Coordinates of C-alpha atoms and ligand atoms in Angstrom, one line a residue:
M192 CA 0.0 0.0 0.0
A193 CA 1.2 3.5 -0.8
E194 CA 2.6 5.4 2.2
K195 CA 2.4 9.0 2.8
M196 CA 5.8 10.5 2.7
K197 CA 7.0 10.6 6.3
S198 CA 5.4 13.9 7.3
G199 CA 8.8 14.7 8.8
A200 CA 10.4 14.7 5.3
V201 CA 7.9 17.1 3.9
G202 CA 8.0 19.2 7.1
E203 CA 11.8 19.4 7.0
E204 CA 11.7 20.5 3.4
L205 CA 9.2 23.2 4.2
E206 CA 11.4 24.3 7.1
V207 CA 14.3 24.6 4.6
A208 CA 12.0 26.7 2.4
R209 CA 11.2 29.0 5.2
G210 CA 14.9 29.3 6.0
I211 CA 15.6 30.4 2.4
A212 CA 12.7 32.9 2.5
E213 CA 14.1 34.3 5.8
D214 CA 17.6 34.6 4.4
L215 CA 16.2 36.5 1.3
R216 CA 14.2 38.7 3.6
A217 CA 17.2 39.4 5.8
R218 CA 19.1 40.5 2.6
G219 CA 16.2 42.9 1.8
L220 CA 15.1 40.6 -1.1
F221 CA 11.3 40.5 -0.7
G222 CA 8.3 42.2 -2.2
D223 CA 9.2 43.9 -5.5
A224 CA 12.9 43.1 -4.9
A225 CA 12.3 39.4 -4.5
P226 CA 14.1 37.1 -6.9
G227 CA 11.9 35.7 -9.7
Y228 CA 11.2 32.0 -10.6
Y229 CA 10.3 30.7 -14.0
I230 CA 8.9 27.2 -14.8
R231 CA 8.8 25.8 -18.3
T232 CA 6.4 22.8 -18.5
F233 CA 6.3 20.1 -21.1
G234 CA 3.9 17.2 -21.5
C235 CA 0.7 16.1 -19.9
Q236 CA -1.8 17.4 -17.4
Q237 CA 0.1 15.6 -14.6
N238 CA 3.1 17.7 -15.4
E239 CA 1.0 20.8 -15.3
A240 CA -0.3 19.8 -11.9
D241 CA 3.2 19.0 -10.7
S242 CA 4.4 22.5 -11.9
E243 CA 1.7 24.1 -9.8
Q244 CA 3.3 22.4 -6.8
L245 CA 6.8 23.5 -7.9
A246 CA 5.5 27.0 -8.1
G247 CA 3.9 26.7 -4.6
I248 CA 7.3 25.5 -3.2
A249 CA 9.2 28.3 -5.1
E250 CA 6.9 30.9 -3.5
A251 CA 7.3 29.3 -0.1
M252 CA 11.0 29.9 -0.6
G253 CA 10.4 33.6 -1.2
F254 CA 10.6 33.6 -5.0
V255 CA 8.0 35.5 -7.1
P256 CA 6.8 34.7 -10.6
A257 CA 9.0 36.0 -13.4
P258 CA 7.6 36.5 -16.9
G259 CA 10.4 34.6 -18.6
P260 CA 13.8 33.0 -18.0
E261 CA 15.7 36.2 -18.5
G262 CA 15.7 38.0 -15.2
A263 CA 14.6 34.9 -13.2
K264 CA 16.9 33.7 -10.4
L265 CA 15.4 30.2 -10.3
I266 CA 14.6 28.4 -13.6
L267 CA 12.9 25.0 -13.5
V268 CA 12.2 22.8 -16.5
N269 CA 9.5 20.1 -16.0
T270 CA 10.2 17.6 -18.7
C271 CA 8.2 14.9 -20.6
A272 CA 9.5 11.6 -21.8
I273 CA 6.5 10.1 -23.6
R274 CA 8.1 10.7 -27.1
E275 CA 11.5 11.4 -28.3
H276 CA 10.4 14.7 -29.8
A277 CA 9.4 16.0 -26.3
E278 CA 12.8 15.1 -24.9
K279 CA 14.7 16.7 -27.8
K280 CA 12.6 19.9 -27.3
A281 CA 13.3 20.0 -23.6
L282 CA 17.0 19.5 -24.1
S283 CA 17.1 22.2 -26.7
V284 CA 15.2 24.6 -24.4
I285 CA 17.6 23.8 -21.5
G286 CA 20.5 24.5 -24.0
T287 CA 19.1 28.0 -24.4
Y288 CA 19.5 28.7 -20.7
K289 CA 23.3 28.5 -20.9
H290 CA 23.4 32.2 -21.9
V291 CA 21.2 33.1 -19.0
K292 CA 23.6 31.5 -16.6
D293 CA 26.6 33.0 -18.4
A294 CA 25.1 36.4 -18.0
D295 CA 24.3 35.8 -14.3
P296 CA 26.2 32.9 -12.6
G297 CA 23.9 33.3 -9.6
V298 CA 20.9 31.9 -11.5
I299 CA 19.9 28.4 -10.3
I300 CA 18.7 25.9 -13.0
G301 CA 16.9 22.7 -12.1
V302 CA 15.5 20.0 -14.3
G303 CA 12.6 17.7 -13.2
G304 CA 9.9 15.6 -14.7
C305 CA 9.9 12.2 -16.5
M306 CA 12.9 12.8 -18.7
A307 CA 14.9 13.6 -15.6
A308 CA 14.1 10.2 -14.2
E309 CA 15.7 8.3 -17.1
A310 CA 19.2 7.3 -16.1
H311 CA 20.7 8.0 -19.6
R312 CA 19.2 11.5 -19.8
A313 CA 20.2 12.3 -16.2
E314 CA 23.7 11.3 -17.2
T315 CA 23.6 13.5 -20.3
L316 CA 22.4 16.5 -18.1
K317 CA 25.2 15.9 -15.7
R318 CA 28.0 15.7 -18.3
S319 CA 26.9 17.9 -21.1
Y320 CA 24.9 20.6 -19.3
P321 CA 27.3 21.8 -16.5
Y322 CA 25.2 24.9 -15.9
V323 CA 22.3 22.7 -14.7
D324 CA 22.5 22.8 -10.9
F325 CA 20.2 19.9 -10.0
V326 CA 18.0 17.1 -11.5
F327 CA 15.1 15.5 -9.7
E328 CA 12.6 12.9 -10.8
P329 CA 8.9 13.5 -10.3
S330 CA 8.3 12.0 -6.8
S331 CA 11.4 13.9 -5.5
A332 CA 9.9 17.3 -6.3
F333 CA 9.1 17.9 -2.6
S334 CA 12.9 18.1 -2.1
L335 CA 13.1 21.3 -4.1
P336 CA 14.0 23.5 -1.1
S337 CA 17.1 21.5 -0.2
L338 CA 18.1 21.2 -3.8
V339 CA 17.9 25.0 -4.1
R340 CA 19.8 25.5 -0.8
D341 CA 22.6 23.2 -1.9
A342 CA 22.8 25.0 -5.3
M343 CA 23.1 28.3 -3.5
G344 CA 26.1 26.8 -1.8
G345 CA 27.6 25.6 -5.1
T346 CA 26.7 21.9 -4.9
R347 CA 25.2 20.2 -7.9
R348 CA 22.8 17.3 -7.1
F349 CA 21.2 14.5 -9.1
L350 CA 18.3 12.8 -7.5
S351 CA 17.8 9.6 -9.5
A352 CA 15.8 7.4 -7.0
G353 CA 12.5 8.8 -6.0
A354 CA 11.0 8.2 -2.6
N355 CA 7.9 6.7 -4.3
G356 CA 5.6 7.8 -1.6
I357 CA 3.0 10.5 -1.5
A358 CA 3.9 14.0 -0.3
E359 CA 0.8 15.6 1.2
G360 CA 0.6 19.2 2.4
L361 CA 2.8 20.9 -0.2
P362 CA 1.7 24.4 -1.2
K363 CA 0.4 24.9 -4.8
V364 CA 0.0 28.0 -7.0
R365 CA -2.8 27.3 -9.4
E366 CA -2.8 28.9 -12.7
K367 CA -6.6 29.5 -12.7
A368 CA -8.7 29.6 -9.5
Y369 CA -11.8 28.4 -11.4
S370 CA -10.2 25.4 -12.9
A371 CA -8.1 22.9 -11.0
W372 CA -6.1 19.7 -11.5
L373 CA -6.4 17.3 -8.6
S374 CA -4.0 14.4 -8.5
V375 CA -5.6 11.4 -6.9
M376 CA -2.8 8.9 -7.6
Y377 CA 0.6 8.6 -9.0
G378 CA 2.5 6.0 -11.0
C379 CA 1.3 3.1 -13.1
N380 CA 1.5 -0.7 -12.8
N381 CA 0.5 -1.6 -16.3
F382 CA 3.8 -1.7 -18.2
C383 CA 2.3 -1.2 -21.7
S384 CA 5.2 -2.3 -23.8
Y385 CA 5.7 1.1 -25.5
C386 CA 5.4 3.3 -22.4
I387 CA 8.1 4.8 -20.2
V388 CA 5.7 6.0 -17.4
P389 CA 6.0 3.0 -15.0
Y390 CA 9.8 3.3 -15.2
V391 CA 9.9 7.0 -14.5
R392 CA 6.9 7.5 -12.2
G393 CA 7.0 4.3 -10.2
R394 CA 4.2 2.0 -9.1
E395 CA 0.6 3.1 -8.4
R396 CA 0.2 5.1 -5.2
S397 CA -3.3 6.3 -4.3
R398 CA -3.9 9.3 -2.1
R399 CA -6.3 8.6 0.8
P400 CA -9.9 9.5 -0.1
E401 CA -10.2 11.9 2.8
D402 CA -7.2 13.8 1.7
V403 CA -8.6 14.1 -1.9
V404 CA -12.1 15.1 -0.7
E405 CA -10.6 17.7 1.7
E406 CA -8.5 19.2 -1.1
A407 CA -11.6 19.2 -3.4
K408 CA -13.6 21.1 -0.7
R409 CA -10.8 23.7 -0.4
L410 CA -10.8 24.1 -4.2
V411 CA -14.6 24.6 -4.3
D412 CA -14.4 27.0 -1.4
G413 CA -11.7 28.9 -3.3
G414 CA -13.9 29.3 -6.4
A415 CA -13.1 26.2 -8.5
K416 CA -15.8 25.5 -11.0
N417 CA -14.0 22.7 -12.8
I418 CA -12.0 20.0 -11.1
T419 CA -10.2 17.3 -13.1
L420 CA -9.1 14.2 -11.2
L421 CA -5.7 13.1 -12.4
G422 CA -3.9 9.8 -12.5
Q423 CA -1.8 7.9 -15.1
N424 CA -4.4 5.2 -14.7
V425 CA -7.1 7.0 -12.8
N426 CA -9.7 4.3 -12.8
S427 CA -7.5 1.9 -10.9
Y428 CA -7.6 4.4 -8.0
G429 CA -7.7 2.8 -4.6
K430 CA -6.6 -0.7 -5.7
D431 CA -3.3 -0.3 -3.9
G432 CA -5.0 1.0 -0.7
D433 CA -6.8 -0.5 2.3
F434 CA -9.4 2.3 2.4
G435 CA -12.2 0.5 0.4
C436 CA -12.8 3.4 -2.0
G437 CA -12.4 3.1 -5.8
I438 CA -12.6 5.9 -8.4
A439 CA -16.4 5.6 -8.7
E440 CA -17.0 6.0 -4.9
L441 CA -14.4 8.8 -4.7
M442 CA -16.2 10.7 -7.5
R443 CA -19.5 10.2 -5.7
R444 CA -18.0 11.6 -2.4
I445 CA -16.6 14.7 -4.3
C446 CA -20.0 15.2 -6.0
R447 CA -21.6 15.5 -2.5
I448 CA -19.6 18.7 -1.8
D449 CA -21.9 21.7 -1.8
G450 CA -21.3 24.1 -4.7
D451 CA -21.8 24.7 -8.4
F452 CA -18.8 22.8 -10.0
E453 CA -18.2 20.1 -12.6
L454 CA -16.0 17.1 -12.2
R455 CA -13.8 15.4 -14.8
F456 CA -11.3 12.5 -14.6
M457 CA -8.4 11.2 -16.7
T458 CA -6.8 9.1 -17.9
S459 CA -8.6 5.7 -17.9
H460 CA -7.5 2.3 -18.9
P461 CA -10.2 0.2 -20.7
K462 CA -9.4 -2.9 -18.6
D463 CA -10.4 -1.0 -15.4
A464 CA -13.5 0.7 -16.9
S465 CA -16.1 -0.7 -14.5
D466 CA -19.9 -0.6 -14.6
E467 CA -19.8 1.4 -11.4
L468 CA -17.7 4.1 -13.1
I469 CA -20.2 4.2 -16.0
D470 CA -23.0 4.5 -13.5
V471 CA -21.3 7.5 -11.9
I472 CA -21.0 9.3 -15.3
A473 CA -24.7 8.5 -16.0
E474 CA -26.1 9.4 -12.6
E475 CA -24.0 12.3 -11.1
K476 CA -25.1 15.7 -12.4
K477 CA -21.7 17.2 -11.6
V478 CA -19.8 14.7 -13.7
V479 CA -19.2 16.0 -17.2
K480 CA -20.6 13.5 -19.8
H481 CA -17.2 12.9 -21.3
F482 CA -15.1 9.7 -21.2
H483 CA -11.5 9.7 -22.4
L484 CA -10.7 6.1 -23.0
P485 CA -7.5 5.4 -24.9
V486 CA -7.8 2.4 -27.2
Q487 CA -4.3 2.7 -28.8
S488 CA -5.1 0.1 -31.6
G489 CA -8.0 -1.7 -33.1
S490 CA -6.0 -4.9 -33.8
D491 CA -6.1 -7.7 -31.2
R492 CA -2.6 -8.8 -32.3
I493 CA -1.1 -5.3 -31.8
L494 CA -3.1 -4.8 -28.5
A495 CA -1.5 -8.1 -27.2
M496 CA 2.0 -6.9 -28.3
M497 CA 1.3 -3.6 -26.5
N498 CA 0.5 -5.6 -23.3
R499 CA -2.8 -3.7 -23.0
H500 CA -4.8 -6.6 -21.4
Y501 CA -8.0 -6.1 -23.4
D502 CA -9.1 -6.9 -26.9
R503 CA -11.3 -4.9 -29.3
E504 CA -14.4 -6.9 -28.2
R505 CA -13.9 -5.9 -24.6
Y506 CA -13.2 -2.3 -25.6
L507 CA -16.3 -2.1 -27.8
S508 CA -18.4 -3.7 -25.1
V509 CA -17.4 -0.9 -22.7
V510 CA -18.4 1.6 -25.4
E511 CA -21.7 -0.1 -25.9
K512 CA -22.5 0.0 -22.1
L513 CA -21.4 3.6 -21.9
R514 CA -23.6 4.6 -24.8
A515 CA -26.6 2.7 -23.4
R516 CA -26.3 4.4 -20.0
V517 CA -25.1 7.9 -21.3
P518 CA -26.5 8.2 -24.9
D519 CA -25.1 11.7 -25.4
V520 CA -21.6 10.9 -24.0
T521 CA -18.6 12.5 -25.6
L522 CA -16.0 9.8 -26.2
T523 CA -12.4 10.6 -27.0
S524 CA -9.4 8.3 -27.3
D525 CA -5.6 8.0 -28.0
I526 CA -4.3 5.9 -30.9
I527 CA -0.8 5.0 -31.8
V528 CA 0.1 4.5 -35.4
G529 CA 3.1 2.5 -36.6
F530 CA 3.6 0.3 -33.5
P531 CA 6.3 -2.3 -34.3
G532 CA 4.9 -5.1 -36.5
E533 CA 1.8 -3.2 -37.4
E534 CA 0.6 -4.5 -40.8
E535 CA -1.9 -2.9 -43.1
K536 CA -4.6 -5.2 -41.9
D537 CA -3.9 -4.2 -38.3
F538 CA -4.2 -0.6 -39.3
L539 CA -7.5 -1.3 -41.1
D540 CA -8.8 -2.9 -37.9
T541 CA -8.0 0.4 -36.1
L542 CA -9.9 2.4 -38.7
D543 CA -12.8 0.0 -38.4
L544 CA -12.9 0.3 -34.6
M545 CA -12.9 4.1 -34.9
R546 CA -16.0 3.9 -37.0
L547 CA -17.7 1.5 -34.6
A548 CA -16.8 3.6 -31.5
R549 CA -17.7 6.9 -33.2
F550 CA -15.1 8.9 -31.4
D551 CA -15.7 12.6 -30.9
M552 CA -12.0 13.2 -31.1
I553 CA -8.8 11.3 -31.2
F554 CA -5.3 12.1 -30.1
S555 CA -3.1 10.3 -32.5
F556 CA 0.6 9.7 -32.3
I557 CA 3.2 8.0 -34.5
Y558 CA 4.9 5.4 -32.4
S559 CA 8.2 6.6 -30.8
P560 CA 10.6 4.1 -29.4
R561 CA 11.5 4.7 -25.7
V562 CA 14.9 3.4 -24.4
G563 CA 14.3 0.7 -21.9
T564 CA 10.8 -0.4 -23.0
P565 CA 10.1 -3.8 -24.6
A566 CA 8.6 -2.4 -27.7
A567 CA 11.8 -0.5 -28.6
K568 CA 13.4 -3.9 -29.3
M569 CA 10.5 -5.4 -31.2
E570 CA 10.8 -6.1 -34.9
P571 CA 10.1 -4.9 -37.4
Q572 CA 10.0 -1.2 -36.5
I573 CA 7.8 0.6 -39.0
P574 CA 9.4 2.9 -41.5
R575 CA 8.5 6.6 -40.9
D576 CA 7.0 7.1 -44.4
V577 CA 4.6 4.1 -43.8
S578 CA 3.5 5.5 -40.4
A579 CA 3.1 9.0 -41.8
E580 CA 0.9 7.7 -44.7
R581 CA -1.2 5.7 -42.2
M582 CA -1.4 8.7 -39.9
E583 CA -2.9 10.8 -42.8
R584 CA -5.7 8.3 -43.4
L585 CA -6.3 8.1 -39.7
L586 CA -6.6 11.8 -39.3
A587 CA -8.9 12.0 -42.3
L588 CA -11.3 9.6 -40.7
G589 CA -10.9 11.2 -37.3
T590 CA -11.8 14.6 -38.8
A591 CA -14.9 13.2 -40.5
L592 CA -16.1 11.5 -37.3
S593 CA -15.5 14.7 -35.3
E594 CA -17.4 16.8 -37.8
E595 CA -20.4 14.4 -37.7
R596 CA -20.3 14.1 -33.9
N597 CA -20.0 17.9 -33.3
S598 CA -23.0 18.6 -35.5
R599 CA -25.3 16.9 -32.9
F600 CA -25.0 20.0 -30.7
V601 CA -26.4 22.4 -33.3
G602 CA -29.8 23.7 -32.3
R603 CA -29.2 22.8 -28.6
T604 CA -28.3 24.9 -25.6
L605 CA -25.1 23.9 -23.9
R606 CA -23.9 24.9 -20.4
V607 CA -20.2 25.8 -20.6
L608 CA -17.5 27.2 -18.3
A609 CA -16.2 30.4 -19.9
D610 CA -12.4 29.9 -20.2
G611 CA -11.1 33.3 -21.4
V612 CA -11.1 35.4 -24.5
S613 CA -10.1 33.8 -27.8
R614 CA -6.5 34.4 -28.8
T615 CA -7.4 35.1 -32.4
D616 CA -10.6 37.1 -31.9
P617 CA -10.8 39.4 -28.9
G618 CA -14.6 39.7 -29.2
M619 CA -15.0 35.9 -28.8
M620 CA -14.8 33.7 -25.7
T621 CA -14.0 30.0 -25.5
G622 CA -15.8 27.8 -23.1
R623 CA -15.6 24.1 -22.0
G624 CA -18.5 21.8 -21.6
A625 CA -19.3 18.2 -22.6
P626 CA -18.1 18.5 -26.2
A627 CA -14.6 17.5 -27.0
R628 CA -13.9 20.9 -28.7
P629 CA -14.1 24.3 -27.0
V630 CA -17.3 26.2 -27.6
H631 CA -16.9 29.7 -29.1
F632 CA -19.4 32.6 -28.4
P633 CA -19.3 36.4 -28.3
G634 CA -18.5 37.8 -24.9
G635 CA -15.9 39.6 -22.8
E636 CA -13.3 38.8 -20.2
E637 CA -15.8 39.5 -17.3
L638 CA -17.4 36.1 -18.1
T639 CA -14.2 34.1 -17.5
G640 CA -14.7 31.5 -14.8
K641 CA -18.5 31.7 -15.0
F642 CA -20.9 29.1 -16.3
V643 CA -23.0 30.4 -19.2
N644 CA -25.6 28.9 -21.5
V645 CA -24.8 29.0 -25.2
D646 CA -27.3 28.4 -28.0
I647 CA -25.3 26.4 -30.5
T648 CA -25.7 27.7 -34.1
G649 CA -22.9 26.0 -36.0
S650 CA -20.1 23.4 -35.9
G651 CA -17.2 21.9 -37.8
A652 CA -14.7 19.2 -37.2
F653 CA -12.6 21.5 -35.0
W654 CA -15.1 24.0 -33.6
I655 CA -18.5 24.5 -32.1
A656 CA -20.0 28.0 -31.9
G657 CA -23.1 29.8 -30.8
E658 CA -24.6 32.8 -29.0
L659 CA -25.1 33.5 -25.3
S660 CA -28.5 32.1 -24.5
E661 CA -31.4 34.0 -22.9
K662 CA -32.6 30.7 -21.4
E663 CA -31.8 29.9 -17.7
Ligands
SF4_847 S1 -1.6 2.6 -18.7 FE1 0.0 2.0 -20.1 S2 0.2 3.8 -21.4 FE2 -0.9 4.5 -19.6 S3 0.7 5.3 -18.2 FE3 0.4 3.1 -17.7 S4 1.9 2.0 -18.9 FE4 1.7 4.1 -19.8

């Protein structure tokens, strides 16, 4: 069972953070004169949530947000390892910080996240990036104060082995008060043959339900209108614990919190998609009618090679149950194209499954070999041009399905959470609701963070739009 990090360990780190803050204050470095911190985040929602915690710890140490790396005294890079492209991008960004350190040797640079937990990448950072002061893997993030303290004293540190526990009670700085990530568990036990996550984030560790519900209450009291429960394999929540509460029960308990908010959850594994979870989506008004259920492939042969522990029949039976209980559900998925050994007939099975499942949206990726995973050694690896051509066909079908699915909203009134002014059109707002795509409508900044009703007047594959409704 997952253990909370010894409260002493977290307490000691927060004590170190307070010491750094006092030291800065004693030197007159507080308020407007306080040193800045800058965090660059790559990858998934879990990393975004982790960066909110890094920001909270940085502020506990007395740092204040800086608009960019130039001028910041503490630069943190929260990396992703899910694809090689993400790693190369992070390394290239870290490379650009050399000139920041050259200009001001007092700047502290730290690298965390999944890439930092890969031994060969940590070694590269140690040898080829001498201006990086420390490297820490995801479950060691709570050690940030002592890493910063040691860097201030001129000591470089490389934390490769995580404590693999759960650090409760760390401060967080949330990007938006009205929308919050809420991590309910960490790690993954599944060892899908292509995936690096179990190697870099460790085994599944569920937070205790009372800790999660308490945090959800604080979020709602603080104005959160949207809470997304996060876990690499969120629907296996609680299986490692002795507290008799799975994801379905946890969601029901959170829904009982007073207040006008909506609840989402991600990411789910099809083998753990239970009838109870489907019942919660169907029955609880606060749960958004959206299920993100990665299928990865429609071929049983490839699913077995991926070590996914389900076949297409099992996946489609979950979809069937879901649609029977929640007819209007939005269903989204992840698909990998060009997995080792994928033949044309396997790929056609994937297209066929997409049509049967009628996905609202898919996130599709060309397979990227990850060092240390079984699939990286499987043969044959698929040539890039073959994968690219398959990807084009997959995207064409995905687009056609999205267009058809989005059109069902036209003529209806949707309740959405206004999520800011459009970047391309200042007179338009975007909002999030049950559809996979954001909903666009005319409005101003004052609506941000509020629920509004929108009469939907049009849609395409990538958009849904309408007018603010008069209806209550
Ligand atoms: S379920 Fe599979 S793909 Fe998802 S994080 Fe775990 S190992 Fe990776």
